PDB file of C-alpha atoms in Angstrom:
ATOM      1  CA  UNK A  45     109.131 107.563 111.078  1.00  0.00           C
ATOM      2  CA  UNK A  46     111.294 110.510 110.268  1.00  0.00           C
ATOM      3  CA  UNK A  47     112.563 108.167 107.147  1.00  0.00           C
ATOM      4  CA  UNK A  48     109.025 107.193 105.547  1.00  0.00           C
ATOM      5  CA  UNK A  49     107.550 110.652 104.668  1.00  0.00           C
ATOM      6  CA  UNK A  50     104.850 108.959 102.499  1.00  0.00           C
ATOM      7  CA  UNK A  51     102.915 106.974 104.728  1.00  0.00           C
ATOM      8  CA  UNK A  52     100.025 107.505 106.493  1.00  0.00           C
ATOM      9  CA  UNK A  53      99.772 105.563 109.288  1.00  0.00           C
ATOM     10  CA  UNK A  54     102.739 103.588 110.727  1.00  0.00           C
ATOM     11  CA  UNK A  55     105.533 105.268 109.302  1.00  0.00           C
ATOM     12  CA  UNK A  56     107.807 104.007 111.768  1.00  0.00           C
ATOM     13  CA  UNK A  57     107.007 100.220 110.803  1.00  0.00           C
ATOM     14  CA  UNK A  58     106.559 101.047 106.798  1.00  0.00           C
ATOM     15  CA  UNK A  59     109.191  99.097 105.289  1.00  0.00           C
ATOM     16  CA  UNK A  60     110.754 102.503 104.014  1.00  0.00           C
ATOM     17  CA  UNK A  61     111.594 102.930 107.582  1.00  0.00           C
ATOM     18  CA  UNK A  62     112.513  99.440 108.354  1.00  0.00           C
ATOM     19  CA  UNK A  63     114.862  99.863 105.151  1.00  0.00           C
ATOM     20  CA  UNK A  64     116.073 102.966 106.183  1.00  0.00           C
ATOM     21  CA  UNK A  65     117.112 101.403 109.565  1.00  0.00           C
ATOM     22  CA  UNK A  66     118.970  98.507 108.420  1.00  0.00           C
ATOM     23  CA  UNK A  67     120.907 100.416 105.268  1.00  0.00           C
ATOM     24  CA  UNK A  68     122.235 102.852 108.204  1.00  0.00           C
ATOM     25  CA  UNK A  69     123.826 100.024 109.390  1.00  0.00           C
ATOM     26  CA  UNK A  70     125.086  98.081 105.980  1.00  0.00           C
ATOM     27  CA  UNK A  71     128.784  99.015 106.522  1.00  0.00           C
ATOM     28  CA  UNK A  72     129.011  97.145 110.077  1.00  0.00           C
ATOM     29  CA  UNK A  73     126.369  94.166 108.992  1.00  0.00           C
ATOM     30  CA  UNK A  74     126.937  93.770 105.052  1.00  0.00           C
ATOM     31  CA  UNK A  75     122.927  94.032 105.018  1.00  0.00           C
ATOM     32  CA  UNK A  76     121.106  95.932 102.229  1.00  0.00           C
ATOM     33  CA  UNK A  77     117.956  96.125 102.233  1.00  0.00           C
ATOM     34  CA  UNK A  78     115.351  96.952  99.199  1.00  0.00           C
ATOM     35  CA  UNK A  79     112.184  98.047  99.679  1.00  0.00           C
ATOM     36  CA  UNK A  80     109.359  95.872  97.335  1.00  0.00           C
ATOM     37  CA  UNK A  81     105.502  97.021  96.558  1.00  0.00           C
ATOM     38  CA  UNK A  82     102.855  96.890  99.143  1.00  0.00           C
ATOM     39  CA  UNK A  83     100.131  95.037  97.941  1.00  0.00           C
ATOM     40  CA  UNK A  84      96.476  94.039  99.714  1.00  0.00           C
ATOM     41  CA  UNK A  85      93.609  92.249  98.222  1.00  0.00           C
ATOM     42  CA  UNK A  86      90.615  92.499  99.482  1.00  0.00           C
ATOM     43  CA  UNK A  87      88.889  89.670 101.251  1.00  0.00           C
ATOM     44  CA  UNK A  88      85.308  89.595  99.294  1.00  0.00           C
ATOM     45  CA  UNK A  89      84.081  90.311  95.602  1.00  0.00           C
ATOM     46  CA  UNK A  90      83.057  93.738  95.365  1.00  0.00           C
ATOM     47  CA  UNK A  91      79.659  93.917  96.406  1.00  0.00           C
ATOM     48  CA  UNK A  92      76.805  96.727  94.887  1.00  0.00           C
ATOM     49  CA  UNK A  93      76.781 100.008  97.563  1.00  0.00           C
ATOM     50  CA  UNK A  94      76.464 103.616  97.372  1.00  0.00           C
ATOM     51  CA  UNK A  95      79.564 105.405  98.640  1.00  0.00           C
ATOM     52  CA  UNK A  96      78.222 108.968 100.121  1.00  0.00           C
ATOM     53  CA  UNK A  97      78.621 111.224 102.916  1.00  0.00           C
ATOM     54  CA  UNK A  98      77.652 108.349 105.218  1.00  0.00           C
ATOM     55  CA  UNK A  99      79.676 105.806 103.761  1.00  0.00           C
ATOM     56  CA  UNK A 100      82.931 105.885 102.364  1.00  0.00           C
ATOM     57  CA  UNK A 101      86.058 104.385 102.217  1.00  0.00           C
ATOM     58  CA  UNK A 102      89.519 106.544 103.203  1.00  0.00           C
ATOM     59  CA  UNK A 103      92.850 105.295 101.868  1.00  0.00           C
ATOM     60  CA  UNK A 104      95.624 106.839 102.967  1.00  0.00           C
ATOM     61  CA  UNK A 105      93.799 109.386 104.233  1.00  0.00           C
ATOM     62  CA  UNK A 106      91.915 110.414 101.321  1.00  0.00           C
ATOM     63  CA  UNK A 107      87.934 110.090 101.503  1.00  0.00           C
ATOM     64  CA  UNK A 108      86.300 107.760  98.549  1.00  0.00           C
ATOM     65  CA  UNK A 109      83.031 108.904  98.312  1.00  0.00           C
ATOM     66  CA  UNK A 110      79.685 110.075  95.884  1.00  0.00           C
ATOM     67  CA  UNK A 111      78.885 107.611  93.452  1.00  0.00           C
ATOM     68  CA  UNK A 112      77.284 103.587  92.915  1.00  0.00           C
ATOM     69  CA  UNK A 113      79.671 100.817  93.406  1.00  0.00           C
ATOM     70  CA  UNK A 114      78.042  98.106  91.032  1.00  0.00           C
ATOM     71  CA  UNK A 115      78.465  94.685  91.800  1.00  0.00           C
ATOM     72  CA  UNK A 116      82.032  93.069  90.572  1.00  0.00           C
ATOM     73  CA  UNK A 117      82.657  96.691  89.783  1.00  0.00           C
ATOM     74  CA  UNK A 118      81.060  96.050  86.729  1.00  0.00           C
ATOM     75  CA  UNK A 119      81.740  99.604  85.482  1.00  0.00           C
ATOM     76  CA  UNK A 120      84.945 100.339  87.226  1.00  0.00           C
ATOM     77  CA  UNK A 121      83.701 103.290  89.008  1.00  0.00           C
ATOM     78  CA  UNK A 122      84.843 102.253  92.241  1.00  0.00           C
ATOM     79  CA  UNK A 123      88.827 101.520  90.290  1.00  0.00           C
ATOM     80  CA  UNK A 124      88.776 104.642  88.930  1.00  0.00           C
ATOM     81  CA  UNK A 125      87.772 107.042  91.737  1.00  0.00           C
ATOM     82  CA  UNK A 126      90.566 105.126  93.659  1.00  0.00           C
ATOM     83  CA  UNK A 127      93.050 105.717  90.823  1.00  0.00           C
ATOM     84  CA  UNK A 128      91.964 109.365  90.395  1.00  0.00           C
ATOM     85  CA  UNK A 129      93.651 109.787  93.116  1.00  0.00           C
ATOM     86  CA  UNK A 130      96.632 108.134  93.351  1.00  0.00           C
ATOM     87  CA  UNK A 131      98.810 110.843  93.469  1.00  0.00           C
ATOM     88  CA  UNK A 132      97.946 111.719  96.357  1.00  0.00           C
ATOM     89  CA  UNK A 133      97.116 107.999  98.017  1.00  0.00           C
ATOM     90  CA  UNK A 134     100.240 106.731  95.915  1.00  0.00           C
ATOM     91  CA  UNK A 135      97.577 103.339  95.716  1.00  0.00           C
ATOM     92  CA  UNK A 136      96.440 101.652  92.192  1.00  0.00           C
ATOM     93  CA  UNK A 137      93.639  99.685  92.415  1.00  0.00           C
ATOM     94  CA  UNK A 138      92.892  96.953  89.681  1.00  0.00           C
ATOM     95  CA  UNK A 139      90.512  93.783  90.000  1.00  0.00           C
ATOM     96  CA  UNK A 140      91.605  90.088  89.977  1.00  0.00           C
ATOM     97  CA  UNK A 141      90.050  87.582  88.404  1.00  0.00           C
ATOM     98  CA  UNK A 142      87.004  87.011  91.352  1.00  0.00           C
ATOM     99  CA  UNK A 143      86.145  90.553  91.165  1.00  0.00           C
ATOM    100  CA  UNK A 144      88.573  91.429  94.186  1.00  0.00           C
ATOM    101  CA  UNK A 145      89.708  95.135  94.602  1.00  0.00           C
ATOM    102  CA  UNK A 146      93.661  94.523  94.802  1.00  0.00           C
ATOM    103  CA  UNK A 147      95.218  97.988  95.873  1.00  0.00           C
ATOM    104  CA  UNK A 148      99.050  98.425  95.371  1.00  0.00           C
ATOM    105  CA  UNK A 149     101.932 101.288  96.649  1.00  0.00           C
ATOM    106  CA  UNK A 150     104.679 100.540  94.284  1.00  0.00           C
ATOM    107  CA  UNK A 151     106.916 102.542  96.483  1.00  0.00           C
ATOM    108  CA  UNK A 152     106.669 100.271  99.227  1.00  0.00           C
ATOM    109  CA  UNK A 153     104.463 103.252 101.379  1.00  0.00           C
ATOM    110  CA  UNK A 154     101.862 101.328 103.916  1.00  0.00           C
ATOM    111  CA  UNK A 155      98.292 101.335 102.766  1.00  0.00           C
ATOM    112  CA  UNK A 156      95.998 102.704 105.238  1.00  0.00           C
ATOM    113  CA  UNK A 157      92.120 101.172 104.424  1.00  0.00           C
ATOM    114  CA  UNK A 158      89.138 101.670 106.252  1.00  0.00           C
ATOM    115  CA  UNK A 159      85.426 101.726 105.613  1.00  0.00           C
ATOM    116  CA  UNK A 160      82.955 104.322 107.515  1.00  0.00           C
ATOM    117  CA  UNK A 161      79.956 101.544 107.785  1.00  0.00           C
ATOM    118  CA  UNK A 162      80.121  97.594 108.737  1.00  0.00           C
ATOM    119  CA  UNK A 163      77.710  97.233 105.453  1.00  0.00           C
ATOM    120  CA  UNK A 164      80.566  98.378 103.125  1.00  0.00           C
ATOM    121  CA  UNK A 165      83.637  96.832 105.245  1.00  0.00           C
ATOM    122  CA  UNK A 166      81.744  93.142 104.520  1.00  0.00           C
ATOM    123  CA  UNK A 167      81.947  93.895 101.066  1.00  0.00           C
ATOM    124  CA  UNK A 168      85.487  94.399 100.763  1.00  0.00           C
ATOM    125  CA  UNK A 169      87.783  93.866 104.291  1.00  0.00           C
ATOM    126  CA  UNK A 170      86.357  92.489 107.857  1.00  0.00           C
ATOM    127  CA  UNK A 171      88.454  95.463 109.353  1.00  0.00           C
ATOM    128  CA  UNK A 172      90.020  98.327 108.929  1.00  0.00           C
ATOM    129  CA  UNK A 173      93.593  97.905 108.014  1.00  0.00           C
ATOM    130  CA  UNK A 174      97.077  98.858 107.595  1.00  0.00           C
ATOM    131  CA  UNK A 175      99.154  96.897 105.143  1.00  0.00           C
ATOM    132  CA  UNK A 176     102.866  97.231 105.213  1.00  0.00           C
ATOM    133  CA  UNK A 177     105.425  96.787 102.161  1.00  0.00           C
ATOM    134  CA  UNK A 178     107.605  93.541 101.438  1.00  0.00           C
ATOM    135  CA  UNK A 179     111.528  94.223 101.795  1.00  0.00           C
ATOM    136  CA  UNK A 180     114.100  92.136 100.327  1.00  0.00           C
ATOM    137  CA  UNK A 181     117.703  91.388 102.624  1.00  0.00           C
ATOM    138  CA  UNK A 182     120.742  91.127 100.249  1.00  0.00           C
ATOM    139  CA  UNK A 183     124.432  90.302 101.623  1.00  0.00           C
ATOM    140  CA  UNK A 184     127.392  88.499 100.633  1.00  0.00           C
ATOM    141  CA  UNK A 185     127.206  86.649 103.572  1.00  0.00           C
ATOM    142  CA  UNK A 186     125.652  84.228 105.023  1.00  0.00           C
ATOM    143  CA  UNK A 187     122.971  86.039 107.885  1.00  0.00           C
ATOM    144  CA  UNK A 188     119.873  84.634 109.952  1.00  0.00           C
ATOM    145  CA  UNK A 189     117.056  86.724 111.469  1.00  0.00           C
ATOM    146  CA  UNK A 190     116.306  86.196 114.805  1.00  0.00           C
ATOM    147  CA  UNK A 191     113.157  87.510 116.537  1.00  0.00           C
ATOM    148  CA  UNK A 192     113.282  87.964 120.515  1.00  0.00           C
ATOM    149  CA  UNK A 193     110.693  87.210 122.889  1.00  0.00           C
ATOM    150  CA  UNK A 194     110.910  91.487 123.153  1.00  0.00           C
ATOM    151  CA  UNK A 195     109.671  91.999 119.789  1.00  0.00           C
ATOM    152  CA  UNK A 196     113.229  92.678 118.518  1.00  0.00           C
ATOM    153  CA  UNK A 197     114.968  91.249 115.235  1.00  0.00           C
ATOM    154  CA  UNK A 198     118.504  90.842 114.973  1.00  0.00           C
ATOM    155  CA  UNK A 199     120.154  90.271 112.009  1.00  0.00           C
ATOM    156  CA  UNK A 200     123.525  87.988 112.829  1.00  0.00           C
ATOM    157  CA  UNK A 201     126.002  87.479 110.125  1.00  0.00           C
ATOM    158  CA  UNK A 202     127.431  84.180 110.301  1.00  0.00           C
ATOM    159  CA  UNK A 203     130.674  84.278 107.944  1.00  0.00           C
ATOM    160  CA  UNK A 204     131.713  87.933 110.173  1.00  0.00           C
ATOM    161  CA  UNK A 205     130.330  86.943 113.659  1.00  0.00           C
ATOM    162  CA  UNK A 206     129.057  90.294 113.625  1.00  0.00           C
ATOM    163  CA  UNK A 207     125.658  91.518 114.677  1.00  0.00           C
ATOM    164  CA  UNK A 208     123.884  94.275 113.571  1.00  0.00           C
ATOM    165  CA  UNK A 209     120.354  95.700 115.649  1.00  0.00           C
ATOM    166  CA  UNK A 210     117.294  95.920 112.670  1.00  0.00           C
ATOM    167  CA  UNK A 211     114.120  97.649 112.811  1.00  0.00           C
TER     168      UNK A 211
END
C-alpha cells in the first residue's frame, strides 16, 4: 500500500502496488512491469435522477452531488461535475456510444464507485465497486504466471530457472 499513494481503496492490490512489487524484484526475475489505465464502464445507459444530499455518487472518495442527471446525459452535467474534479479523483468520465458513463485513471490508480441509493446504483452499476488498473509484464525471457490454490502468483522464468514471488 505504502507504494500506491493515489488510491483510495485497495492500495495494496492497485496495480501501482502490484508494479511496485514485481519491479523490486526485476534484477533476480528479468520482470518489468508497466502500469496501464484503469478503466470501468458502467453497466446501464445513464438514466434521468437528481443527485442531492440523499443521493449521490462518491468516486474516489469525493461526493457527486446537487444537480439533474438527464437521461443519456443529454447535457453532460453528470460528465462534467465528474471531470470538475478530477484532480482530485484523478477519474475522466466520457460517454460511449449507448450513453454509458466510462470513467478512466490514466495513472493506473483504482477507481473507487459507489452510489448512496439502490435507485441511482440501477442506473449506472448493480454494486458498489472497486476497479483496479491493467499492468503489462515485459522480459527477455520466456516466463509463465502461475496462480496457487493460496491466492499467490508466481512468476517462473523458464530460459533462467529462476523464480521470482509477485504481488
Amino acid at each position: 500500500a505504502a507504494d500506491d499513494q493515489v488510491s483510495t481503496s485497495l492500495n495494496a492490490q492497485s496495480a501501482i502496488a502490484m508494479s511496485a512489487a514485481i519491479n523490486s524484484s526485476t534484477e533476480f526475475t528479468g520482470v518489468r512491469a508497466i502500469v496501464g489505465e484503469t478503466s470501468v464502464i458502467m453497466a446501464n445507459a445513464i438514466a434521468a435522477s437528481t443527485l442531492d444530499g440523499t443521493d449521490f455518487i462518491t468516486l474516489n472518495d469525493q461526493k457527486i452531488t446537487g444537480f439533474e442527471v438527464q437521461a443519456n446525459d443529454a447535457d453532460g452535467s453528470l460528465k462534467d461535475a465528474i471531470n470538475a474534479v478530477s484532480d482530485e479523483t484523478g477519474v475522466v468520465a466520457s460517454l460511449d456510444k449507448d450513453s454509458k458513463l466510462v470513467l478512466t485513471a490514466s495513472d493506473g490508480r483504482n477507481i473507487e464507485f459507489s452510489t448512496s441509493a439502490a435507485g441511482i446504483a440501477g442506473n449506472l452499476l448493480a454494486v458498489d465497486t472497486v476497479t483496479t488498473g491493467n499492468l503489462t509484464l515485459q522480459s527477455d525471457y520466456q516466463f509463465d504466471i502461475e496462480h496457487t490454490a493460496a491466492g499467490h502468483t508466481a512468476l517462473a522464468l523458464t530460459d533462467l530457472g529462476a523464480a521470482g514471488a509477485g504481488a
